[in-house]
mmCIF file of C-alpha atoms in Angstrom:
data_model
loop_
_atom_site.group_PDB
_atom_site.id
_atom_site.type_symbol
_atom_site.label_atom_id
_atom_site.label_comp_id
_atom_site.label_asym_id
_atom_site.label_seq_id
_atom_site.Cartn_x
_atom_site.Cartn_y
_atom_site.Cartn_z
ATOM 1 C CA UNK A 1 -52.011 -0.533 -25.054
ATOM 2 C CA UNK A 2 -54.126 -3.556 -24.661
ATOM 3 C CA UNK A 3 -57.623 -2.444 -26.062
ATOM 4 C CA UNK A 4 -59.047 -4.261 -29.061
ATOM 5 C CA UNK A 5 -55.686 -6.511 -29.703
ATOM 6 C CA UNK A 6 -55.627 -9.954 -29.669
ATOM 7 C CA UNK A 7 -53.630 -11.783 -27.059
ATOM 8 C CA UNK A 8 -51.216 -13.171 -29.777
ATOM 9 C CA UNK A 9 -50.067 -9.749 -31.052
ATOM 10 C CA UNK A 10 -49.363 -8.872 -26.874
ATOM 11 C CA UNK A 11 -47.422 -12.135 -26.521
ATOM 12 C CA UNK A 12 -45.365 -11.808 -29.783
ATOM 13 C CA UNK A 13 -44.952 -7.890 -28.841
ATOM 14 C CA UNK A 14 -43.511 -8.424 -25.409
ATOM 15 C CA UNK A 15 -41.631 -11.699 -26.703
ATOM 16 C CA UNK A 16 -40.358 -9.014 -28.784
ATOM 17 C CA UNK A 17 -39.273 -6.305 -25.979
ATOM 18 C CA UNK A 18 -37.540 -8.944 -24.106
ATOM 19 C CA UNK A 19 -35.547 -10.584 -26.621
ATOM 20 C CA UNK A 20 -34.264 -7.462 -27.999
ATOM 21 C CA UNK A 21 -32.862 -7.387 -24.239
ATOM 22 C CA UNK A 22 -32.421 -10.613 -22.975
ATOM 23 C CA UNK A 23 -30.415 -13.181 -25.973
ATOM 24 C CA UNK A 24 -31.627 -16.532 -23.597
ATOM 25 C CA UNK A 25 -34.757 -16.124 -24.877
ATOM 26 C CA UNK A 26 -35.518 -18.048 -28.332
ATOM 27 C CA UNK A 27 -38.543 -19.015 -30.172
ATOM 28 C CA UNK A 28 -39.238 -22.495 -31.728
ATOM 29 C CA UNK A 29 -42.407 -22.995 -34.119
ATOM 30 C CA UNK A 30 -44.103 -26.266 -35.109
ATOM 31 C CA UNK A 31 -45.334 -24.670 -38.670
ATOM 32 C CA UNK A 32 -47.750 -22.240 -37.182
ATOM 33 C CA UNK A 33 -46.136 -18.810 -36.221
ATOM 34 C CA UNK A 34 -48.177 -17.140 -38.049
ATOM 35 C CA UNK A 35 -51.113 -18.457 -36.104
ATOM 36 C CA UNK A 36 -49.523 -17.655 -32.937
ATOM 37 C CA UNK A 37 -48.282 -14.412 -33.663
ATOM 38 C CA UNK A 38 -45.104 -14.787 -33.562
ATOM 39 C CA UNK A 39 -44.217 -15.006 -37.436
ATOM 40 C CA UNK A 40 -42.566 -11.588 -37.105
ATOM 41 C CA UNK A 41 -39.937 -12.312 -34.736
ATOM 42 C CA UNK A 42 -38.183 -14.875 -37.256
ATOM 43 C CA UNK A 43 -36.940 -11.769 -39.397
ATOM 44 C CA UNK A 44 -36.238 -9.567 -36.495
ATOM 45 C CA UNK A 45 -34.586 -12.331 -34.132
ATOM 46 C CA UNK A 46 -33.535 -15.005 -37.335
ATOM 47 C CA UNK A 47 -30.819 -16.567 -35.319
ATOM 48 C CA UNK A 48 -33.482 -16.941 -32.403
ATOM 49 C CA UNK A 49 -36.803 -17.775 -33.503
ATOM 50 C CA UNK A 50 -37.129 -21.021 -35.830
ATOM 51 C CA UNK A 51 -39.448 -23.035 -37.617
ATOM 52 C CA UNK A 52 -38.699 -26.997 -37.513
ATOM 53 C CA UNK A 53 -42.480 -28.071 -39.284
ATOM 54 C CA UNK A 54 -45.151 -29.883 -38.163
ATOM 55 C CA UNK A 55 -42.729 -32.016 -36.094
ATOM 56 C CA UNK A 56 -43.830 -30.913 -32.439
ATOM 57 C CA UNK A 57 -41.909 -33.693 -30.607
ATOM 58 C CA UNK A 58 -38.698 -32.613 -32.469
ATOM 59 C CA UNK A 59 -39.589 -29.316 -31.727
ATOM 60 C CA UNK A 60 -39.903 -30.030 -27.404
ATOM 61 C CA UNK A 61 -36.960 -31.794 -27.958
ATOM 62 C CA UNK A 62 -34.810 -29.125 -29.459
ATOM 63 C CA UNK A 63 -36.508 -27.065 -26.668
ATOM 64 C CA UNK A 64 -34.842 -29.074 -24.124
ATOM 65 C CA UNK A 65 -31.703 -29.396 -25.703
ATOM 66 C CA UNK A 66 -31.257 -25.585 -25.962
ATOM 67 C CA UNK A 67 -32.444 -25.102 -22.563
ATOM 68 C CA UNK A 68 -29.412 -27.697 -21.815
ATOM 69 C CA UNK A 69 -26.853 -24.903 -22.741
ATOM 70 C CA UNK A 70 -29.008 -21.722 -20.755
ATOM 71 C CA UNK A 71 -31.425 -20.748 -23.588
ATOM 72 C CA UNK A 72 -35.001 -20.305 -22.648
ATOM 73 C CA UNK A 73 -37.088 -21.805 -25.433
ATOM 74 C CA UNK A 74 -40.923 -20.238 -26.045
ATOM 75 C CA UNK A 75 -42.351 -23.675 -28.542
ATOM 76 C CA UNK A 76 -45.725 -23.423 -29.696
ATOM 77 C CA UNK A 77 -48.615 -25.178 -31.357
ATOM 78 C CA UNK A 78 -52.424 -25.577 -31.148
ATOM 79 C CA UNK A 79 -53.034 -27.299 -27.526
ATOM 80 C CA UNK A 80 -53.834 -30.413 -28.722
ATOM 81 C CA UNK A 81 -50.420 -31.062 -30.432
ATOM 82 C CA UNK A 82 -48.225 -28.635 -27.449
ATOM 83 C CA UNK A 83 -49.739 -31.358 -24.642
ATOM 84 C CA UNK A 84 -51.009 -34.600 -26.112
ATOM 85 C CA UNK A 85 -48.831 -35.127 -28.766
ATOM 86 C CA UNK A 86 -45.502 -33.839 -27.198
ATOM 87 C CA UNK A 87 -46.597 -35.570 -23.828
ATOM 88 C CA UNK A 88 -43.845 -37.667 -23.671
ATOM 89 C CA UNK A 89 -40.875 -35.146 -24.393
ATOM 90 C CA UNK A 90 -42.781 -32.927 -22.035
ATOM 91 C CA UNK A 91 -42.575 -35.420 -19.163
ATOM 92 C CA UNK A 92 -39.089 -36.932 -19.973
ATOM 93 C CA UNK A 93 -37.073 -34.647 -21.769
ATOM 94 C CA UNK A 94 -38.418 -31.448 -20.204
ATOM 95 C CA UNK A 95 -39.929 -32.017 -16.434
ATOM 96 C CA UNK A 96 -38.403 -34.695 -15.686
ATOM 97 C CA UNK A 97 -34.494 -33.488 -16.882
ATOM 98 C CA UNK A 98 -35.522 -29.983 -15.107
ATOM 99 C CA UNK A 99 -35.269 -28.050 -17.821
ATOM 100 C CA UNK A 100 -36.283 -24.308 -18.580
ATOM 101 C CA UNK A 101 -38.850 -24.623 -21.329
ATOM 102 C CA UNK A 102 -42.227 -22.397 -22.194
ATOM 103 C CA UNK A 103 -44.976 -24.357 -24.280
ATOM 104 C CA UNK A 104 -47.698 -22.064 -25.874
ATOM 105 C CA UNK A 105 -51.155 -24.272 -26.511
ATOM 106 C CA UNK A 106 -53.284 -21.764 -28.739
ATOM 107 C CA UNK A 107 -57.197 -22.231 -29.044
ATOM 108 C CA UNK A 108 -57.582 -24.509 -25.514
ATOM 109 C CA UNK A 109 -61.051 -25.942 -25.350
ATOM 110 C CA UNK A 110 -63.969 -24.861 -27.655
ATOM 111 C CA UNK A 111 -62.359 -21.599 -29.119
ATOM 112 C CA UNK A 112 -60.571 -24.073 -31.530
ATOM 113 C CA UNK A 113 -63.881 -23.068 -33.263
ATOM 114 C CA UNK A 114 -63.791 -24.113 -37.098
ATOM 115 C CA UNK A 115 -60.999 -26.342 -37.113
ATOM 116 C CA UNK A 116 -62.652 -28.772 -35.452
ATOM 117 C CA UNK A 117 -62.287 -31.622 -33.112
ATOM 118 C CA UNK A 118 -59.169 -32.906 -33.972
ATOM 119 C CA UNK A 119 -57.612 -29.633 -33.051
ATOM 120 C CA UNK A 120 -60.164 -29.274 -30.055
ATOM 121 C CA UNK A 121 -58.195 -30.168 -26.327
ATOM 122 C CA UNK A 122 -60.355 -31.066 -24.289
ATOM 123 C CA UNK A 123 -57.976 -32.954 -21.940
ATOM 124 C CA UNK A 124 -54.611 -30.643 -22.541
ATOM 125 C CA UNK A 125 -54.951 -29.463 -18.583
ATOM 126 C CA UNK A 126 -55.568 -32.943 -17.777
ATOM 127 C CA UNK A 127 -52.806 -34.105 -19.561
ATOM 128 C CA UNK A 128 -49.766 -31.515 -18.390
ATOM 129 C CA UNK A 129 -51.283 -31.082 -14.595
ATOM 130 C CA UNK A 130 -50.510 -34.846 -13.886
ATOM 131 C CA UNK A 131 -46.313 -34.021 -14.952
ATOM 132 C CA UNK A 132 -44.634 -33.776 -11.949
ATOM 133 C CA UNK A 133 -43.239 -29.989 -11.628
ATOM 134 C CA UNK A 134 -45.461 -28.303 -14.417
ATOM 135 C CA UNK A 135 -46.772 -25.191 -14.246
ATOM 136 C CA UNK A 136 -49.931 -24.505 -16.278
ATOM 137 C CA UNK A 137 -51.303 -20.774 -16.461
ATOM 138 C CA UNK A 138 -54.313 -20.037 -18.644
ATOM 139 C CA UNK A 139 -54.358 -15.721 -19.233
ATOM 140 C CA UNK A 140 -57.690 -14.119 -19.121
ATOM 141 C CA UNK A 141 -56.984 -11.486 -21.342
ATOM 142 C CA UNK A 142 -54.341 -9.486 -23.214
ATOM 143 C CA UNK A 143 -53.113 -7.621 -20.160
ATOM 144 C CA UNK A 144 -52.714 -10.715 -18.078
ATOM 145 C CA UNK A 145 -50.914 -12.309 -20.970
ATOM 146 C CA UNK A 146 -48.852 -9.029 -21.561
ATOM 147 C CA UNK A 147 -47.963 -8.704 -17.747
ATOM 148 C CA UNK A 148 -47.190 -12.419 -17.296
ATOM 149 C CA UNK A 149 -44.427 -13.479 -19.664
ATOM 150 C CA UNK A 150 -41.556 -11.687 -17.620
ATOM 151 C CA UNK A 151 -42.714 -13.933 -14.769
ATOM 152 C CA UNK A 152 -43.128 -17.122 -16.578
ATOM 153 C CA UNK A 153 -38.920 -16.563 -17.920
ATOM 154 C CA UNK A 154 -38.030 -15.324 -14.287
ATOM 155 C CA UNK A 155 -39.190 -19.020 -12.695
ATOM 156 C CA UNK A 156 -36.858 -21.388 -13.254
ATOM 157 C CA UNK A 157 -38.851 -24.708 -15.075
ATOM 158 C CA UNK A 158 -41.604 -25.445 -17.700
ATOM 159 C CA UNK A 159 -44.241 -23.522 -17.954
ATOM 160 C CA UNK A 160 -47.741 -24.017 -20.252
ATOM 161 C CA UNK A 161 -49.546 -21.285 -21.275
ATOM 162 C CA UNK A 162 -53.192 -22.355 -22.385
ATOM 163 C CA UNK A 163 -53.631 -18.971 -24.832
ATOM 164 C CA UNK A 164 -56.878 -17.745 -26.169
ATOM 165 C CA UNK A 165 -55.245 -16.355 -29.549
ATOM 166 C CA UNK A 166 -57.900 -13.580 -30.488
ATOM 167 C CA UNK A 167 -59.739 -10.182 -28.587
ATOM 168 C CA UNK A 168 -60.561 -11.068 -25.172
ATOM 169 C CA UNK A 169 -62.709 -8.871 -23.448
ATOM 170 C CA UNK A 170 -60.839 -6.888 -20.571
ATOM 171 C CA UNK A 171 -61.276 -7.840 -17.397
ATOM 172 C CA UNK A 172 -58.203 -5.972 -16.371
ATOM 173 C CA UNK A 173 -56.553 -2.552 -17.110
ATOM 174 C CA UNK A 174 -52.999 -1.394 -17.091
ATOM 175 C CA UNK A 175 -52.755 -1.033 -13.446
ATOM 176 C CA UNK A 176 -53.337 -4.648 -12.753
ATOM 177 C CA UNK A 177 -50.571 -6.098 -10.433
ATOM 178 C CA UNK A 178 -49.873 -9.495 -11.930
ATOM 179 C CA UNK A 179 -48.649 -12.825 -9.513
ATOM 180 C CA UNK A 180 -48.346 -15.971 -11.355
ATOM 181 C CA UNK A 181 -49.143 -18.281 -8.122
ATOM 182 C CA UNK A 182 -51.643 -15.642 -6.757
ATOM 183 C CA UNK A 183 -55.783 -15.977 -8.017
ATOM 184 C CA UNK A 184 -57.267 -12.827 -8.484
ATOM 185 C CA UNK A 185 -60.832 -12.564 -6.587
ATOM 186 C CA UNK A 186 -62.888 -9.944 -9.236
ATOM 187 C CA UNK A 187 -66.001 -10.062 -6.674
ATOM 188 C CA UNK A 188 -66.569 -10.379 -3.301
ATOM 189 C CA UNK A 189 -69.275 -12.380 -2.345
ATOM 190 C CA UNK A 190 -71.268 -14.417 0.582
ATOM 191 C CA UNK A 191 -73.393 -17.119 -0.776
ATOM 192 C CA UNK A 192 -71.476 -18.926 -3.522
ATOM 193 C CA UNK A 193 -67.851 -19.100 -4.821
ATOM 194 C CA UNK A 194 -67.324 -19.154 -8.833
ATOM 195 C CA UNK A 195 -64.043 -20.092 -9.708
ATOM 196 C CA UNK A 196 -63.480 -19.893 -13.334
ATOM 197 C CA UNK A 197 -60.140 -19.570 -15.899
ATOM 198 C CA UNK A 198 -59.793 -18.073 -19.439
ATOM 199 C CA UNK A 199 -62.880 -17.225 -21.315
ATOM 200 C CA UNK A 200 -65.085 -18.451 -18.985
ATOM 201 C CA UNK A 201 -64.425 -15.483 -16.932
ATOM 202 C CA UNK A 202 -65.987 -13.368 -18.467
ATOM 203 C CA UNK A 203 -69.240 -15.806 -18.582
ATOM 204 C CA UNK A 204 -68.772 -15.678 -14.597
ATOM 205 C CA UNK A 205 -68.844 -12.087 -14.204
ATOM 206 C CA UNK A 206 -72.060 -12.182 -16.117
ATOM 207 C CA UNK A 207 -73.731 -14.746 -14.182
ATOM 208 C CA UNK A 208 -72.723 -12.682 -10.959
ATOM 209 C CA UNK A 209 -75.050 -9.765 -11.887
ATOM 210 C CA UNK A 210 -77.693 -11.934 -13.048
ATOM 211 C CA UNK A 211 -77.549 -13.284 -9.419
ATOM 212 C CA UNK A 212 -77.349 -10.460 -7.740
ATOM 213 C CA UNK A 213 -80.618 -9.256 -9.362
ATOM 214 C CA UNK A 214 -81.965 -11.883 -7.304
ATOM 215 C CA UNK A 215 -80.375 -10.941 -4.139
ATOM 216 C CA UNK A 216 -77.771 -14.027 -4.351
ATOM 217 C CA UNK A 217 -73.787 -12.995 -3.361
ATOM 218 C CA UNK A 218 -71.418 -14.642 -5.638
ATOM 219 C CA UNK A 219 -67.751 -14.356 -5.039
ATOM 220 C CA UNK A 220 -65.606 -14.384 -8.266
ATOM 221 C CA UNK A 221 -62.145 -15.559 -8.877
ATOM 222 C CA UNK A 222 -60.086 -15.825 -11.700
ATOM 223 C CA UNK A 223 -58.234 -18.962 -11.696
ATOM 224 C CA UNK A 224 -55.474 -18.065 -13.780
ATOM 225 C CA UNK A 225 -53.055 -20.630 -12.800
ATOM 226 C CA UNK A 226 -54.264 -24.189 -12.127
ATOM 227 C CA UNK A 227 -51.344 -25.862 -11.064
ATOM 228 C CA UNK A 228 -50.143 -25.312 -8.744
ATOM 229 C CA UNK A 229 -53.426 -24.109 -7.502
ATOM 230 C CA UNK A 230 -53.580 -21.140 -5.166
ATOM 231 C CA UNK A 231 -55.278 -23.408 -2.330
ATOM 232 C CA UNK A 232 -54.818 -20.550 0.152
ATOM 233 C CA UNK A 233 -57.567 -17.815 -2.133
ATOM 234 C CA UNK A 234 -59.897 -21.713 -2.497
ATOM 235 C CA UNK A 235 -60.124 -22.598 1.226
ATOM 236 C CA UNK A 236 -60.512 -18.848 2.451
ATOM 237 C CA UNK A 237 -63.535 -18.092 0.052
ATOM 238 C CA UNK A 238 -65.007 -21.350 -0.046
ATOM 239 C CA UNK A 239 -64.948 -21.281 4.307
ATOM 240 C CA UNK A 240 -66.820 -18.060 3.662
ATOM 241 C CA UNK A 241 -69.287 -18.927 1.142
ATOM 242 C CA UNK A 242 -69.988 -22.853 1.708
ATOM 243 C CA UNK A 243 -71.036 -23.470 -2.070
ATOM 244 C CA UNK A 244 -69.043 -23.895 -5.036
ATOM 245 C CA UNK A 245 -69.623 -23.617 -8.741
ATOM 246 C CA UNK A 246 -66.380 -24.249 -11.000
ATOM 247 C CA UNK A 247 -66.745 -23.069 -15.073
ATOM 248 C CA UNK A 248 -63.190 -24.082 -17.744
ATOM 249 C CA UNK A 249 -63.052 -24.537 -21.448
ATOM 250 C CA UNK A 250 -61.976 -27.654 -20.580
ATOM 251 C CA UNK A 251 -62.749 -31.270 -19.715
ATOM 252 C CA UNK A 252 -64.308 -31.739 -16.088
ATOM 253 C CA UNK A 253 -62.252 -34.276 -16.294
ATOM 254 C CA UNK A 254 -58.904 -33.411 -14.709
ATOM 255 C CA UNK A 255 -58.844 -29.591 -14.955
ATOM 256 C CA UNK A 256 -60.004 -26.759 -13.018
ATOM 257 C CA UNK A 257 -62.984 -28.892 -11.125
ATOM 258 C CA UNK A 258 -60.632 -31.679 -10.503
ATOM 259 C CA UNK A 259 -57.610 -29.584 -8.732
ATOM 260 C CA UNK A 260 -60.608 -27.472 -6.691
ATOM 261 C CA UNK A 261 -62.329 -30.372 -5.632
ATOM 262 C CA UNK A 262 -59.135 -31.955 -4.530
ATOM 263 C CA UNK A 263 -58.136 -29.198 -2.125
ATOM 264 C CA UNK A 264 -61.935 -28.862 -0.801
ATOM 265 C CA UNK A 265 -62.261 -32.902 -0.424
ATOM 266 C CA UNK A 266 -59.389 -33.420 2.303
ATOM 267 C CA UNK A 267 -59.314 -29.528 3.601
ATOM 268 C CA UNK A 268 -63.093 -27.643 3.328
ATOM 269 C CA UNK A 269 -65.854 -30.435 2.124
ATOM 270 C CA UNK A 270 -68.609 -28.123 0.112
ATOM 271 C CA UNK A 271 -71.331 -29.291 -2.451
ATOM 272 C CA UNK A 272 -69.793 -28.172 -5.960
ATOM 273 C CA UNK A 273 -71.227 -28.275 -9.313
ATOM 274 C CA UNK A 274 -68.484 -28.252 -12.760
ATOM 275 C CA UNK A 275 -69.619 -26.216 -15.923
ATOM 276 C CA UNK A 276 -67.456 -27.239 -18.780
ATOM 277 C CA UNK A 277 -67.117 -30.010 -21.610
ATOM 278 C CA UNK A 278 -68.875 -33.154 -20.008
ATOM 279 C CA UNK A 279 -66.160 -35.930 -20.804
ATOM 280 C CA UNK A 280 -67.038 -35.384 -24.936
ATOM 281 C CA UNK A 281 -64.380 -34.721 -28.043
ATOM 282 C CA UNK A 282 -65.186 -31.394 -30.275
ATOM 283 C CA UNK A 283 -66.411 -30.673 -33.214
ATOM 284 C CA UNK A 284 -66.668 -28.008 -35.880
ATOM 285 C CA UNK A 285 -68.882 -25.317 -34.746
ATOM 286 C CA UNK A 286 -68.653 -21.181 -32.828
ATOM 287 C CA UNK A 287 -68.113 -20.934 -29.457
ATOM 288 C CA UNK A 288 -71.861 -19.615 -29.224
ATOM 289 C CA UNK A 289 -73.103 -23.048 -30.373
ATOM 290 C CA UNK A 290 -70.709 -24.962 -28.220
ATOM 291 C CA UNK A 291 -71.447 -23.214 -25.242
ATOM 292 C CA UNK A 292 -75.156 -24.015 -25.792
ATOM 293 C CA UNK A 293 -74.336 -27.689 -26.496
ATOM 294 C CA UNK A 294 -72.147 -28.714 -23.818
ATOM 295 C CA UNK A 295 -73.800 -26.568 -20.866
ATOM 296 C CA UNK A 296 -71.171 -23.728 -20.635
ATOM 297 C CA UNK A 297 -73.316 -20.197 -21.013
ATOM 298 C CA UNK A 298 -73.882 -17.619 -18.380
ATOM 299 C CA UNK A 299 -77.520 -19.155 -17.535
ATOM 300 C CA UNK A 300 -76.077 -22.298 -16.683
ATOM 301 C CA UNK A 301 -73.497 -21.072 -14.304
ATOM 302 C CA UNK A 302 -76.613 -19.086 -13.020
ATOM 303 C CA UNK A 303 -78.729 -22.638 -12.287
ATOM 304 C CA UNK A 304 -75.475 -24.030 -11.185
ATOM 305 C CA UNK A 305 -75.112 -21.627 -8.319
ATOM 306 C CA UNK A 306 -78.266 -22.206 -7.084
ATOM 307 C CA UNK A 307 -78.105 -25.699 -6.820
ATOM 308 C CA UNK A 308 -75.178 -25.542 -4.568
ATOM 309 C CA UNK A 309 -76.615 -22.652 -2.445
ATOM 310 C CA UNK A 310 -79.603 -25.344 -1.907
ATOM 311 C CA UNK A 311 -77.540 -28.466 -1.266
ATOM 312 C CA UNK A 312 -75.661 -26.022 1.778
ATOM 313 C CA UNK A 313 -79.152 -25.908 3.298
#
């Protein structure tokens, strides 16, 4: 079901499955459904999925003015214009009036890719964490996405999805038992904990056989959702391992390193080291270049880890 498909075309095909069963559940577009994948629901679902143009504060605030009368609004738009620019309606008209609304941020971090760094969040997690009673869940790949959106309608409040939009590689299959507030460890290990979230997963697992070539234990976990953090999976791998290494398409600024290191400051003090974007906007270029530039490939996580390991000493 999931192999080879981009985690768009899973989000648009369950969106799909549920509304045909469930007529809360509507879909609001800033101009860009066909970049999200979810162009095909307008003809399927027309009284249910709408396009209002590249107006995204309209569009969060006809989002929380349908969730007003019970309807669960799905709004999308590249991150930088479903956090940033809608930050305000987000905080007042969504969070803050308690209301039941989904935002989709498509091509988080560096996988913006070609379009550059005005379309480029660096900050989107940063942004949306700091909103009192927001949830933000980054999926690692199509089945996560695919096995998450039931959850994210069942709880009752906004929700952000950070959403790679194209073929992930598969860290999970079918059988994968999905908890939204649950991390998922992918490795056991003894010497060094790797938390990571979205694409850099897959950079993590890498690293984690390059280090075990060299006889180094690195525990893995998938940091799906960052806020609220699962503190419980942090402090009972970082107690084991002592050493930290933290890797996000994102800012270190206020994302993944930033919610870890505030658990393991007041709770489980350990030296830590961030991979990810080093407080600097985007720019046009593949995620292969980026990653070079800005210190995010599997050989930096690699000299990362063994920093930490030496500072334990």
């Amino acid at each position: 079901m999931y192999e080879n498909k981009e985690v768009r075309a899973v989000l648009a095909e369950v969106l799909d499955e549920i509304m045909a069963k469930d007529e809360r559940i509507v879909v609001i577009d800033a101009d860009l459904a066909r970049a999200n994948g979810t162009m095909g629901l307008r003809a399927k679902y027309p009284d249910r999925a709408f396009d209002v143009g590249i107006a995204e504060q309209n569009m969060a605030s006809v989002a929380a003015g349908m969730a007003s009368y019970g309807f669960i609004p799905f709004i999308g738009s590249f991150t930088p214009f479903a956090s940033r620019r809608i930050c305000d309606q987000v905080a007042i008209s969504i969070a803050y009036a308690k209301r039941n609304v989904k935002i989709i941020g498509s091509d988080p971090g560096i996988s913006a890719e070609l379009n550059g760094g005005t379309h480029m969040s660096m900050e989107d997690i940063g942004v949306l964490r700091s909103i009192p009673g927001m949830v933000i869940f980054e999926p690692v790949d199509a089945v996560q996405m695919g096995k998450s959106i039931q959850q994210i309608i069942d709880y009752d409040g906004p929700v952000y999805i950070r959403m790679f939009r194209k073929v992930a590689p598969l860290v999970f299959d079918e059988n994968y038992e999905f908890d939204l507030f649950k991390a998922d460890t992918l490795k056991e290990g003894n010497d060094v904990t790797i938390f990571a979230t979205g694409i850099m997963v897959d950079e993590a697992l890498k690293a984690e056989k390059l280090l075990a070539e060299e006889g180094i234990s690195a525990e893995i976990i998938n940091v799906h959702t960052i806020k609220p953090l699962d503190e419980e999976a942090v402090l009972k791998s970082v107690s084991k391992t002592g050493a930290v290494v933290t890797c996000e398409n994102h800012n270190v600024i206020g994302g993944l390193k930033s919610a870890v290191a505030e658990v393991l400051i007041e709770k489980c003090p350990a030296p830590l080291r961030a991979i990810g974007v080093q407080d600097h906007f985007g720019e046009v270029a593949t995620m292969d270049y980026l990653k070079n530039k800005y210190g995010m490939t599997v050989e930096d996580i690699v000299k990362a880890a063994k920093e930490v390991i030496e500072l334990k000493k």
